Structures are given as C-alpha cells and as structure tokens.
Amino acid sequence: MNHSLIQSLWHKAKLIQVSRSFIALLLLSAFTCQTLLASELPELNSMGLEQLMDLEVATASRKSQPLSHTAAAAFIISRARILKSGATSLPEALRLAPGIDAAQITPNEWSVTIRGSSGQFSNKLLVLIDGRSVYTPTFGGVYWEQQDIPLDNIDHIEVIRGPGATLWGANAVNGVINIITRHTAETTGTQIQAKAGNQQQSLTLRHGVTLGDKGFWRLNASTRQADGWDNRSGHKLDNGFEQQQVGFRADISTTDQDELSLQGRALQLHDHQAFEVPDLLTPPTFLRVVNSRSNTENLFLSARWEHTASIDSTFVLQSYLQQYQQQTYTTTEHITTLDLDFQHHFAKRHHDVVWGLGYRQSKERFNDEGILANLHRTNHRIYNGFIQDEIELSPDHFWLIIGSKLEHNDDTNLEPQPSLRALWRQDAHHTLWGSITRAVRTPTRSDTDIDGQKKITQPDNTALPVIINIQGNPHFRSETLTAWELGYRFKATSDWSLDTTLFYHDYDHIRYSHPTELNANGDHFQQNFEIDNALLGTGYGLELASYWAISPTVQMQLSYTAQTLDFRFKPGQQGIDEPNENPFLRASPKHILSLNTLWSLQPTLDWDFWLRAVSDEPADRAEGYVTLDTKIGWQPRPGIRLALIGKNLLQPHHFEYDEEGYAINTEIPRSLMVTLTLDY
C-alpha cells in the first residue's frame, strides 16, 4: 500500500483531535445554528411491532428474508433501538440482543461471546462488518477496540446465536454477528457529533454527497479518548487510550441491474496498558507491574458488486484487503489479509438455492520476545465452497433447508459443516423451527505456535519457584460442535411478541493444556504444559426475547438468557485440575437479564431506561452485578439532538471480567455523558 497515503490519512485524523473545552464551545454554538435539517427523532419513535417482525435478515442464509421466516436463532438490533438505548460503543449496543455476554475489561477492551466460552479473544464467534470478517488469525476472536464504527452509521445489527450461519465458514460456532452499515443515500449532508463525559470524550464528523444521478458517497472522521480506570484495590491505572480514524463509502448504480459499493478506513490507536508480568525477582507474588503502550494501525479497502440478472437470480462478488500492524510490550505483529467471496442466489419452482466459493490468504509476520517468540512468518490459506437449498414442501407453511460448507485450511485440511433445518408457519402469528448443525473452530497460531511463560508459582512442597510454560501443538485439531436447536416465535397481537430458543451443544476436541515434563533449571523449576484436544463438553440453555408496546408512547423490550456449560476429559485423558474448575472454560454467567424501557414523553423528548442483571461467573471469576443506564434525548429544534446519558447508576463501580492475560483487572466506573448531534 502507498505509505504516504496512509501517513496523510493519519495526519488528517489527528487534525480533528478535540479538547474538552472545544466540545463545550460546540454545545453552546448549537443553539445559534439556523440551517439545519429535520431531526430523525419522530422516525425513531414510530417503529412498531409489525415493522420489527418484517425486518429482513441476510446473515443466517446469505439471502435477505423476513426475520419471521428465518430458521435460526436470529435477532435484529435496529438502528432506532441502538440510538435510543444510550449505548456509546459497538459492544454496548450488542447487549441489546438476547444471548450475548458483553463484558468490559478496560476502557477500550471487551469480551463478547454467545453461548459461553467468553474471553477477550472469544474464538467461537464470527464477527462481520458488511460481510467482511474481522476475525484475527493469531489468537482467534476480535480486537473490539479496533471496531469503532460511528453508531449513527449503522443500519442494523444481525445476531445469529448458535451455528445458524455456518455458510459463512469456520469459527461461526456459537454465533455470528453481522454489522450492516447504512447506504450512502441515507447519509447525505453534514453531521457533527460531540460527546463529553467524565470518563470519555469524542468527536465525529460525517459528510455525504450525491455522485450525479448514479450514486452517493460519504466521508467520516473521528477522534476518541478516555482516561484510565481504577484497579480492584482502588488505585488509578494508566490504561486509557487515544484513537483517530477516517473512512469512506461510495454506492454507485452502474446500470439498472448492477450496484457497486466501495469502502475503506484507516485507524490509528494508542492504547495505554498496565500489566502484571511474571518475574522471578519479585517474590512472593512473582509479578512485576509494567506500564506500556501499544500502537496499532489498521487499514482496509473493500469492494462489493451485486448483479441482479432477474427477479429470481442475483450474483454477488465481494473482496477486501486489510493491513494490520500492532506494537505491544513484547510483540510487533504484521498481518495482511486478502479475501475473495462469490455467491449466486436463485429460485426455481419450490427451490430457493444459494451457493458460492471463497478464498482467503493471510500473511503474518512477528517480531516477538514473548509467547509467540517461535513464530516469525506464516502464510495461511483457506479455500471454501458452500450450497444451501430451501425447499418449500407445503406452500406458505413448511420449508426444509439443507446445506453445507466445505472449507480447506492449511492446518486441518478439509472441514465439512453440514446443516439440516426445518421451519413451519401456521399463520402470521406462529412460527416453529428446528435444526441440527455441525460447526468447527479451526486452529489459530496461539494453538499451534505459542511458547511462553503463563505465570510463576511456589507450591508449599517445593523450595524453588515453578515457571508455568505453555507450548503450542502443531498437531492441534479443530474443535467441533454438533448443535440441536428448537425455536418458537409468537406474535400474539400487534403490540406483543415472544421469541424463544432452546439449544443443546455437544462439543468435541476442546482445547486443554496438560502438564508434560518438570525440569530443574538452576534457581527454579519449569513445568511445561502442552495444548491439546483433551476435552469433551456440553452446553444447553434457553434464550428469550419479548417486545411489548404498552401504549403509543411506552415500549418495553425484555431479553433473558440461561445457559450451562459442562466439560470433561476424553477417555484416557487427564490433567492436574478438573475441567469444570478451569475458569477459562466456563467463564460465562449462567443468567443474563436485560430490560429496556423506551418512553416518549413528547414527540421531541425521550426518556429511556436500561436495566441489566448478570449472575456470578463460574469458578469465581466475577461476581454478579446489576446496572442501570438511562438516556434523556431532546430535540430542541429541527436538526439538533441533545442527550444526557448516565451509566452504572446503581453503584460507584463494579467488576465485569477477569482478564486471562497479563492486564491488571479494572472496575467499571459510574459515568455521565452529554452528546450533541448537528445535522446540516
């Protein structure tokens, strides 16, 4: 890529850095603005149950279909609900969906997972942005701090719980999240959004214009910063961050049958980090506090072409190129990813078929003094093909969906992922569906090539400390899942609906670290642990979502999740602890409750409440907590939106997640924020 172009983008992003005093000045100047467009607040208040049920989801089957016709545990987080919730980041917005466990770790780091096995790099969840995977091949999972999408640019978020979207490929094991951004035709004009609070500040600029009579484009630029938080002992940590980014999107109708979409973004992140690293020279804890700073640069370009051959036939070709570089305390990591994806959707009589082919190549280069010291340069390729046929067995009542994805990777070769689904609709009020699906989680570099210190201990029966060293396994196999799901959607009236899902997951070849040799090494012992596929597991639970329009001005949205995970050794395998006592295998709460109340006091004034209750995590990693957030939104005149947001109002601070790495755990503080949005 053109390095001077990247530097130019970074320079432009830095020019928009904003101080707290400037944000305050911008808030005052809003009341003098005269040439503003109409506000969207009345539009956001008008979405009823009929519209919610008719929202289309494309992630489950790679084709657009109404949510009520989807044979998967699907949920749509609408743009209206995101903007009214008071969420200020993408992981916060994801909490609006049932089944999602989004726990904050630091001011900029999150653990987001579905149906258990949480972690900062949750490796059984596939995340897409407009169909572009943001999965990292090094540790698995997602760097959520780098997915800073302006929430006003999101059209909706599609959440598929369970392996209901395996057509997207490996790692879509416990779920898929697809963030769909708005078409540029909806974002013409200029928008300025400022946020100022006691914990975080940001400024976002957006400008959209028409491209003649053929299309539209928009340009975004934003800056965001946050201060450090306290650790669990009440001491201030240096773990804040500063982030800048610029991005663009263009949508062009080249012909009446062809649509071309181009996107790009350049991001720069400076993340302050506080670590406790193993050190033999600091007994009895053998931990040394290190304050460090990671520097991240992330650039991507994507193109999507859609050709409508007829009303029953559509072709889509999508490609993206991403360059990523991160410098941390011990590691410099460079990853370049090229992805090509083609699909064809057609319908003929009682068959609705989608098939496609894909290719992905990741080139990784490391300069590491830590756990990936043995990994220097790799070239990873994935080839895949998929097909799915939705067969209408009884017109307008019963459908059978059969499909599979075949994926070939360099580590485990060919991985089939078949799926069998059925959906029955008695009428517009009752929908019943069920499924049996196989999904896989393919190995990452942290499974096969890791080699480094995990921690240092000094057991009572040894005179010398013991270094715990984790070693990767080049023969690590894919983790597999066979899932059974049963779902029911009930729309009782135009004002009340219920969506429930029961699931049972059968896991095999689950990752576990077992001890190998214990070696004496001068002033210490070294206990090596090797990663292998030693475990079996089961997971089961209930997911519930309900919508109730109490009156034209009051709406309530309830979601509840109950889940249990149980792991055990395979026959002939053993370890030093029981799998269910390992906190990193069962690190997900058993119960999550969310109640969102949307109250329109006037057409231009909203007051919304969001109550969340999360139970204890197994293995005592985090105590349960209850939070209350609120947002007051006001439109003083057309084109101006003001909001006051309060978070974690029930207590001064609380703890959500026990970091599995070296980062020092932090408390999530109470926060207040004022936001101003100007639309010209």
XYZ file of C-alpha atoms in Angstrom:
680
model
C 0.000 0.000 0.000
C 1.056 3.637 -0.526
C 2.764 4.567 2.729
C 2.499 8.303 2.034
C -1.254 7.923 1.606
C -1.524 6.194 4.974
C 0.533 8.927 6.628
C -1.703 11.552 5.022
C -4.798 9.842 6.394
C -3.249 9.682 9.877
C -2.395 13.389 9.652
C -5.937 14.323 8.686
C -7.306 12.242 11.519
C -5.044 13.924 14.053
C -6.193 17.359 12.881
C -9.661 16.684 14.292
C -8.483 15.917 17.837
C -10.706 17.813 20.208
C -10.320 19.114 23.715
C -12.991 19.182 26.367
C -13.192 22.952 26.139
C -13.828 22.770 22.389
C -16.669 20.292 22.920
C -18.207 22.644 25.467
C -17.964 25.512 22.968
C -19.610 23.348 20.319
C -22.504 22.596 22.660
C -23.135 26.325 23.124
C -22.862 27.107 19.419
C -25.562 24.567 18.568
C -28.305 26.916 19.680
C -27.254 29.527 17.101
C -27.346 27.141 14.147
C -30.173 28.014 11.729
C -29.689 25.963 8.540
C -30.394 22.507 9.897
C -32.252 19.522 8.505
C -35.188 17.801 10.145
C -34.432 15.555 13.077
C -34.928 11.799 12.911
C -36.368 11.528 16.418
C -40.025 11.150 15.355
C -38.978 8.482 12.849
C -37.144 6.531 15.553
C -40.205 6.626 17.789
C -42.560 5.287 15.114
C -41.202 1.760 14.581
C -43.823 -0.713 15.752
C -44.003 -4.477 16.100
C -45.107 -5.078 12.513
C -42.020 -3.284 11.210
C -39.754 -5.100 13.659
C -41.043 -8.514 12.569
C -40.760 -7.588 8.880
C -37.123 -6.510 9.166
C -35.020 -8.633 6.841
C -32.019 -10.676 7.935
C -29.396 -11.854 5.436
C -26.734 -13.415 7.665
C -28.489 -16.692 8.513
C -28.808 -17.939 4.926
C -26.808 -15.401 2.851
C -30.007 -14.020 1.362
C -32.498 -11.434 2.551
C -35.631 -12.803 4.179
C -38.008 -11.554 6.882
C -36.940 -12.310 10.427
C -40.198 -14.188 10.951
C -39.233 -16.598 8.104
C -35.742 -17.426 9.423
C -34.998 -20.967 10.662
C -32.325 -19.872 13.133
C -31.983 -18.124 16.480
C -31.865 -14.723 14.795
C -32.302 -11.270 16.287
C -32.066 -7.827 14.717
C -30.861 -4.798 16.659
C -32.389 -1.904 14.763
C -30.757 1.473 14.320
C -33.642 3.064 16.204
C -33.046 0.856 19.218
C -29.289 1.492 19.183
C -29.661 5.277 19.130
C -32.344 5.308 21.826
C -30.516 2.894 24.152
C -27.729 5.243 25.218
C -25.029 2.851 24.006
C -21.822 4.691 23.121
C -19.816 1.777 21.676
C -20.477 -1.230 19.473
C -20.072 -3.879 22.247
C -22.553 -1.952 24.402
C -25.089 -1.973 21.561
C -24.680 -5.750 21.212
C -26.016 -6.170 24.760
C -29.451 -5.362 23.338
C -29.642 -8.855 21.815
C -30.533 -11.944 23.869
C -27.752 -14.452 24.374
C -24.859 -12.005 24.075
C -22.469 -11.699 27.008
C -20.556 -8.433 26.538
C -18.269 -7.726 29.500
C -15.989 -4.719 29.668
C -12.358 -5.333 30.683
C -10.662 -1.920 30.397
C -11.794 1.445 28.989
C -11.170 0.061 25.487
C -11.201 -3.754 25.720
C -14.163 -6.119 25.751
C -15.078 -9.772 25.974
C -18.024 -10.532 23.687
C -19.406 -14.029 23.278
C -22.542 -16.065 22.638
C -23.461 -19.280 24.472
C -20.417 -19.445 26.695
C -16.621 -19.700 26.449
C -16.054 -15.975 26.866
C -12.728 -14.217 26.577
C -11.115 -11.143 25.142
C -10.415 -13.266 22.063
C -13.564 -15.378 22.047
C -12.681 -17.876 19.334
C -16.099 -19.418 18.712
C -17.783 -16.252 17.463
C -17.561 -14.874 13.920
C -17.976 -11.119 13.527
C -18.653 -9.462 10.172
C -18.965 -5.823 9.132
C -20.951 -5.611 5.897
C -19.959 -9.231 5.275
C -16.230 -8.570 5.901
C -14.732 -10.817 8.579
C -12.802 -9.080 11.380
C -11.537 -12.344 12.898
C -7.825 -12.313 13.777
C -5.851 -15.462 12.846
C -3.308 -15.026 15.657
C -5.375 -15.586 18.800
C -8.828 -16.023 17.333
C -11.641 -13.659 18.108
C -11.914 -9.936 17.556
C -9.970 -6.856 18.607
C -13.093 -4.964 19.636
C -11.160 -1.786 20.385
C -10.455 -1.509 16.645
C -14.095 -1.880 15.541
C -15.047 1.704 16.292
C -17.987 2.264 13.941
C -19.957 5.504 14.410
C -23.250 4.188 15.767
C -25.231 6.639 13.633
C -23.746 4.942 10.543
C -25.172 1.525 11.486
C -28.368 0.475 9.724
C -28.896 -2.611 11.889
C -27.026 -5.496 13.501
C -27.913 -9.105 12.718
C -27.186 -11.568 15.520
C -27.367 -15.307 14.807
C -26.979 -17.307 18.011
C -25.575 -20.799 17.640
C -24.203 -22.304 14.413
C -27.129 -20.981 12.373
C -24.874 -19.230 9.874
C -22.194 -21.833 9.122
C -22.378 -20.852 5.444
C -20.003 -18.050 6.461
C -17.371 -20.610 7.458
C -15.266 -21.860 10.333
C -15.446 -20.142 13.725
C -19.165 -19.458 13.283
C -19.570 -21.998 16.088
C -21.546 -20.328 18.861
C -22.765 -17.420 16.766
C -22.334 -14.828 14.037
C -22.676 -11.051 14.353
C -23.013 -9.012 11.159
C -22.967 -5.211 11.453
C -24.719 -3.660 8.436
C -23.887 -0.013 7.787
C -26.243 2.484 6.170
C -26.449 3.048 2.429
C -24.893 6.371 1.484
C -28.212 7.576 0.035
C -29.388 7.871 3.661
C -26.437 9.947 4.886
C -26.245 12.961 2.570
C -25.463 16.284 4.180
C -23.135 17.034 7.082
C -23.288 15.670 10.601
C -21.211 16.712 13.610
C -21.478 14.691 16.806
C -19.665 15.582 20.028
C -19.626 13.550 23.236
C -18.189 14.815 26.514
C -18.204 12.947 29.810
C -16.272 12.301 32.976
C -14.786 9.098 31.510
C -14.622 9.571 27.740
C -14.749 12.249 25.024
C -15.163 12.007 21.261
C -15.870 13.998 18.121
C -17.238 12.534 14.875
C -17.643 14.288 11.527
C -19.582 12.927 8.542
C -20.190 14.451 5.127
C -22.237 12.824 2.357
C -22.964 13.994 -1.194
C -24.511 12.701 -4.404
C -22.486 11.431 -7.363
C -24.641 12.791 -10.163
C -27.665 10.573 -10.726
C -25.702 7.331 -10.295
C -24.768 7.170 -6.651
C -23.692 8.634 -3.332
C -20.613 8.746 -1.135
C -19.688 9.777 2.401
C -16.557 10.586 4.365
C -16.146 10.011 8.110
C -13.519 11.215 10.547
C -13.466 10.749 14.297
C -11.301 11.011 17.370
C -11.901 9.410 20.749
C -10.062 9.330 24.070
C -10.550 8.028 27.595
C -8.758 8.229 30.919
C -7.502 5.273 32.919
C -9.664 3.435 35.448
C -9.066 2.126 38.969
C -7.979 -1.425 39.684
C -9.848 -3.587 42.188
C -7.788 -2.090 45.026
C -8.841 1.439 44.134
C -5.546 2.562 42.587
C -5.596 4.566 39.366
C -4.160 2.729 36.359
C -2.582 4.123 33.226
C -4.860 2.224 30.825
C -6.622 4.925 28.847
C -6.425 5.335 25.077
C -6.423 7.784 22.165
C -7.843 6.819 18.793
C -8.309 8.520 15.420
C -9.771 7.212 12.192
C -11.001 8.294 8.768
C -13.181 6.276 6.411
C -15.305 6.456 3.299
C -18.069 4.607 1.482
C -19.412 5.013 -2.058
C -22.503 3.317 -3.525
C -22.823 3.530 -7.310
C -25.552 2.153 -9.579
C -23.526 1.485 -12.719
C -26.614 0.116 -14.521
C -30.203 -0.692 -13.608
C -29.018 -4.203 -12.715
C -25.621 -3.511 -11.139
C -24.671 -1.937 -7.819
C -21.075 -1.249 -6.777
C -20.097 -0.460 -3.180
C -16.615 0.700 -2.167
C -15.422 1.152 1.409
C -12.197 1.987 3.179
C -10.902 3.006 6.577
C -7.630 3.964 8.235
C -7.387 3.712 12.031
C -4.668 4.617 14.497
C -4.898 3.575 18.151
C -2.611 4.346 21.075
C -3.595 2.090 23.948
C -2.052 2.592 27.399
C -1.733 -0.714 29.229
C -0.966 -1.790 32.777
C 0.391 -5.343 33.112
C 1.483 -7.756 35.799
C 4.137 -9.930 34.144
C 5.864 -12.996 35.637
C 9.252 -12.205 37.222
C 11.447 -14.494 39.349
C 12.983 -11.460 41.066
C 9.756 -10.325 42.760
C 8.726 -12.981 45.320
C 6.344 -13.891 46.838
C 3.905 -12.754 44.120
C 6.452 -13.162 41.296
C 4.662 -10.375 39.458
C 6.125 -7.119 38.180
C 3.934 -4.161 37.222
C 4.699 -2.784 33.769
C 3.140 0.303 32.221
C 3.313 0.095 28.472
C 1.710 1.481 25.340
C 0.573 -0.390 22.258
C 0.414 1.304 18.873
C -1.964 -0.032 16.255
C -2.505 0.857 12.609
C -5.333 -0.782 10.685
C -6.206 -0.102 7.051
C -8.751 -1.856 4.844
C -10.251 -1.421 1.378
C -13.269 -3.408 0.189
C -15.389 -3.663 -2.943
C -18.777 -5.324 -3.429
C -20.530 -5.853 -6.769
C -24.127 -7.057 -6.938
C -25.747 -8.018 -10.239
C -29.475 -8.706 -10.480
C -29.883 -10.959 -13.509
C -33.607 -11.360 -12.934
C -36.159 -11.233 -10.164
C -35.095 -14.786 -9.230
C -31.321 -14.604 -9.767
C -28.663 -12.449 -8.076
C -24.852 -12.593 -8.166
C -22.606 -11.024 -5.517
C -18.819 -10.682 -5.647
C -17.022 -9.182 -2.649
C -13.343 -8.654 -1.934
C -11.302 -6.860 0.698
C -7.664 -6.195 1.511
C -6.627 -5.445 5.075
C -3.268 -4.444 6.522
C -2.797 -4.539 10.271
C 0.196 -3.683 12.429
C 0.414 -3.655 16.216
C 3.353 -2.964 18.510
C 2.917 -4.070 22.121
C 5.137 -4.597 25.157
C 6.758 -7.724 23.679
C 5.425 -8.098 20.147
C 5.376 -6.442 16.755
C 2.733 -8.075 14.594
C 2.052 -7.512 10.881
C -0.908 -9.181 9.163
C -2.037 -8.738 5.560
C -5.310 -10.403 4.573
C -6.825 -10.814 1.113
C -10.355 -12.202 0.877
C -12.497 -13.074 -2.172
C -16.109 -14.224 -1.872
C -18.606 -15.083 -4.623
C -22.188 -16.226 -4.288
C -25.184 -16.866 -6.528
C -28.767 -16.867 -5.276
C -31.567 -18.167 -7.485
C -35.078 -19.538 -7.097
C -36.832 -22.124 -9.247
C -40.276 -23.502 -8.505
C -40.165 -24.831 -4.925
C -36.391 -24.447 -4.505
C -34.527 -21.389 -3.251
C -30.790 -22.000 -3.670
C -27.684 -20.078 -2.668
C -24.186 -21.337 -3.469
C -20.741 -19.814 -3.548
C -16.959 -20.045 -3.424
C -14.373 -18.246 -1.323
C -10.643 -17.766 -0.826
C -8.678 -16.094 1.950
C -4.955 -15.607 2.358
C -3.325 -14.234 5.498
C 0.354 -13.351 5.629
C 1.610 -12.931 9.183
C 4.963 -11.624 10.362
C 6.057 -11.409 14.002
C 8.909 -9.938 15.981
C 8.165 -11.384 19.388
C 10.043 -11.700 22.657
C 7.106 -13.304 24.462
C 4.666 -16.128 23.929
C 4.968 -16.144 20.120
C 8.770 -15.980 20.041
C 8.988 -19.091 17.838
C 6.675 -17.677 15.196
C 8.246 -15.371 12.642
C 6.468 -15.592 9.288
C 3.490 -17.645 8.143
C 1.286 -17.800 5.082
C -2.185 -19.177 5.763
C -4.703 -20.071 3.024
C -8.362 -21.026 3.209
C -10.490 -22.310 0.322
C -14.213 -22.864 0.708
C -17.410 -23.658 -1.097
C -21.000 -23.807 0.116
C -24.503 -24.609 -1.055
C -27.920 -24.428 0.589
C -31.348 -25.290 -0.750
C -34.563 -24.092 0.879
C -37.327 -26.431 -0.271
C -40.963 -25.395 0.088
C -42.745 -28.659 0.909
C -46.107 -27.080 1.744
C -46.885 -23.687 0.168
C -46.616 -20.887 2.736
C -46.449 -23.363 5.635
C -43.498 -25.780 5.683
C -39.897 -25.491 4.471
C -36.883 -27.835 4.663
C -33.415 -26.249 4.459
C -30.434 -28.458 3.599
C -26.919 -27.168 3.137
C -23.243 -27.481 3.895
C -19.978 -25.622 3.731
C -16.709 -27.317 2.814
C -13.588 -25.498 3.936
C -9.952 -26.423 3.387
C -7.237 -24.859 5.553
C -3.503 -25.446 5.937
C -3.764 -26.918 9.448
C -6.583 -29.472 9.376
C -7.310 -29.801 5.643
C -10.981 -30.358 4.717
C -13.691 -29.424 7.237
C -17.330 -30.218 6.317
C -20.056 -28.254 8.114
C -23.491 -29.646 7.186
C -26.805 -28.237 8.359
C -30.383 -29.518 8.355
C -33.211 -27.111 9.238
C -36.978 -27.031 9.104
C -39.492 -24.216 9.538
C -43.266 -24.397 9.970
C -45.603 -21.383 9.933
C -49.210 -21.970 10.866
C -50.055 -18.343 10.142
C -48.632 -14.877 10.695
C -48.758 -15.424 14.482
C -46.981 -18.775 14.976
C -43.585 -19.948 13.681
C -41.782 -23.125 14.794
C -38.315 -24.120 13.624
C -35.640 -26.686 14.454
C -32.115 -27.549 13.338
C -29.165 -29.934 13.574
C -25.812 -28.406 12.622
C -22.107 -29.238 12.689
C -19.588 -26.409 13.086
C -15.831 -26.219 13.672
C -13.337 -23.853 15.291
C -10.103 -24.156 13.322
C -6.656 -23.788 14.956
C -5.029 -20.397 15.418
C -1.364 -19.530 15.838
C -1.893 -19.426 19.610
C -2.925 -23.104 19.455
C -0.052 -24.351 17.316
C 2.898 -21.993 17.875
C 2.586 -20.419 21.323
C 5.602 -20.836 23.627
C 5.966 -18.667 26.702
C 5.522 -18.078 30.400
C 1.994 -18.081 31.751
C 2.787 -17.446 35.416
C 5.177 -18.266 38.273
C 4.127 -20.075 41.450
C 5.841 -21.533 44.512
C 3.919 -24.553 45.846
C 4.315 -25.427 49.520
C 6.125 -28.670 48.716
C 8.890 -27.074 46.622
C 11.839 -24.979 47.739
C 12.134 -23.244 44.377
C 9.570 -21.340 42.331
C 7.961 -23.024 39.342
C 7.599 -21.316 35.971
C 4.453 -22.414 34.157
C 5.279 -22.518 30.443
C 2.631 -23.005 27.742
C 3.614 -24.725 24.496
C 1.620 -24.956 21.298
C 0.843 -28.152 19.443
C 1.387 -28.297 15.659
C -0.993 -31.272 15.569
C -3.858 -29.422 17.250
C -7.194 -30.402 15.667
C -10.274 -28.309 15.045
C -12.731 -28.056 17.918
C -16.109 -29.375 16.764
C -19.719 -28.751 17.703
C -22.910 -30.607 16.935
C -25.866 -28.414 17.874
C -29.570 -29.144 18.278
C -31.878 -26.118 18.362
C -35.623 -25.596 18.672
C -37.258 -22.190 18.354
C -40.740 -20.672 18.537
C -41.912 -17.179 17.553
C -45.295 -15.951 18.696
C -46.864 -12.637 17.722
C -49.888 -12.511 19.999
C -51.126 -9.080 18.937
C -49.805 -6.069 17.096
C -48.388 -4.925 20.455
C -46.768 -8.048 21.930
C -44.420 -10.765 20.675
C -42.309 -13.581 22.110
C -39.265 -15.305 20.619
C -37.792 -18.340 22.414
C -34.969 -20.763 21.632
C -33.830 -23.960 23.336
C -30.386 -25.301 22.465
C -28.155 -28.258 23.238
C -24.482 -28.199 22.203
C -22.225 -31.257 22.035
C -18.532 -30.248 21.871
C -15.538 -32.438 20.980
C -11.755 -31.917 20.749
C -11.901 -28.906 23.079
C -8.608 -27.193 23.879
C -6.903 -28.004 27.171
C -3.348 -27.563 28.468
C -1.952 -30.668 30.158
C 1.382 -30.924 32.026
C 4.314 -32.658 30.390
C 7.826 -32.650 31.879
C 9.043 -30.814 35.014
C 12.629 -29.642 34.607
C 15.072 -28.200 37.141
C 16.770 -25.081 35.821
C 19.151 -23.524 38.331
C 17.148 -21.319 40.679
C 13.727 -22.540 39.517
C 11.711 -25.383 38.062
C 9.985 -25.177 34.703
C 6.689 -27.002 34.298
C 5.734 -27.288 30.642
C 2.116 -27.510 29.570
C 1.196 -28.583 26.048
C -2.015 -27.606 24.314
C -4.100 -30.491 23.009
C -7.690 -31.553 22.250
C -8.263 -33.394 25.523
C -11.832 -32.418 26.395
C -15.447 -33.123 25.607
C -18.224 -30.762 26.586
C -21.908 -29.976 26.575
C -23.818 -26.738 26.727
C -27.533 -26.145 26.984
C -29.831 -23.272 27.663
C -32.774 -21.005 26.954
C -32.868 -17.653 25.140
C -35.907 -15.413 25.279
C -36.804 -12.054 23.749
C -40.099 -10.206 24.141
C -41.450 -6.905 22.843
C -44.443 -5.112 24.361
C -45.888 -1.797 23.221
C -47.689 -0.812 26.412
C -49.025 2.356 24.811
C -48.215 4.505 21.773
C -45.543 6.233 23.872
C -44.136 3.403 26.030
C -42.357 0.288 24.765
C -40.605 -2.466 26.702
C -38.076 -4.951 25.361
C -37.070 -7.869 27.564
C -34.383 -10.469 26.966
C -33.269 -13.335 29.178
C -30.580 -15.984 28.786
C -29.988 -19.098 30.895
C -27.032 -21.292 29.969
C -24.874 -24.052 31.435
C -21.542 -25.464 30.256
C -20.015 -28.757 31.386
C -16.611 -30.102 30.291
C -14.900 -33.431 30.977
C -11.815 -35.327 29.891
C -11.917 -37.668 26.940
C -11.394 -41.347 27.809
C -7.711 -41.883 28.558
C -7.002 -38.175 29.135
C -6.274 -36.473 32.438
C -4.909 -33.231 33.878
C -3.930 -31.540 37.116
C -7.371 -29.991 37.618
C -10.939 -30.820 36.772
C -12.101 -29.143 33.541
C -15.093 -27.562 35.255
C -12.736 -25.941 37.779
C -10.806 -24.261 34.981
C -12.094 -20.662 34.939
C -11.282 -20.112 31.280
C -13.552 -22.920 30.087
C -16.703 -21.886 31.948
C -16.162 -18.131 32.107
C -19.694 -17.092 31.202
C -22.551 -16.147 33.526
C -25.418 -18.605 33.810
C -28.084 -15.895 33.734
C -28.337 -12.573 31.877
C -31.421 -10.352 32.091
C -31.969 -7.135 30.136
C -34.991 -4.816 30.351
C -35.088 -1.805 28.050
C -37.899 0.731 28.525
C -38.437 3.332 25.801
C -40.627 6.240 26.891
C -41.589 9.088 24.545
C -42.665 11.913 26.818
C -43.264 14.179 23.818
C -42.591 13.857 20.082
C -39.273 15.617 20.681
C -38.411 14.273 24.152
C -37.442 10.713 25.156
C -36.524 9.188 28.486
C -35.258 5.639 28.248
C -34.085 3.174 30.912
C -31.918 0.080 30.569
C -31.685 -2.389 33.467
C -29.264 -5.327 33.247
C -28.648 -8.146 35.717
C -25.753 -10.591 35.265
C -25.196 -13.580 37.544
C -21.913 -14.807 39.001
C -19.470 -16.390 36.590
C -18.469 -19.993 37.357
C -15.098 -20.594 39.024
C -15.495 -17.288 40.910
C -14.038 -15.163 38.116
C -16.540 -12.329 38.612
C -19.398 -11.660 40.981
C -22.856 -10.929 39.661
C -23.932 -7.325 39.225
C -26.932 -5.166 38.358
C -26.598 -1.984 36.315
C -28.987 0.802 35.397
C -28.369 3.131 32.470
C -30.593 5.980 31.366
C -30.738 8.393 28.463
C -32.720 11.607 28.081
C -32.935 12.641 24.435
C -34.214 16.057 23.371
C -34.734 17.751 20.013
C -34.840 21.488 20.803
C -35.212 22.415 17.129
C -35.058 20.624 13.770
C -31.597 19.212 13.095
C -30.351 19.344 16.695
C -30.323 16.369 19.035
C -29.121 16.602 22.621
C -28.789 13.713 25.050
C -27.757 13.160 28.645
C -26.539 9.615 29.312
C -25.898 8.071 32.714
C -24.312 4.623 33.086
C -23.843 2.297 36.049
C -26.050 4.494 38.207
C -26.691 1.949 40.982
C -23.130 1.844 42.346
C -19.903 3.857 42.035
C -18.164 0.999 40.221
C -18.401 -2.723 39.565
C -16.276 -5.528 38.141
C -17.274 -7.448 34.997
C -14.442 -9.638 33.732
C -11.265 -11.323 34.978
C -8.669 -10.853 32.234
C -6.960 -14.128 31.285
C -3.754 -12.412 30.165
C -1.351 -10.112 31.973
C -3.527 -6.982 32.053
C -4.483 -5.749 35.528
C -8.197 -6.059 36.222
C -10.190 -2.841 36.427
C -13.503 -1.677 37.846
C -16.164 -0.194 35.550
C -16.956 3.274 36.989
C -20.174 5.258 37.037
C -20.188 7.745 34.166
C -22.131 10.714 32.828
C -22.006 11.973 29.261
C -23.567 14.769 27.222
C -23.934 14.299 23.467
C -24.765 16.783 20.744
C -25.653 15.857 17.169
C -25.977 18.509 14.448
C -27.371 17.632 11.004
C -26.876 20.209 8.266
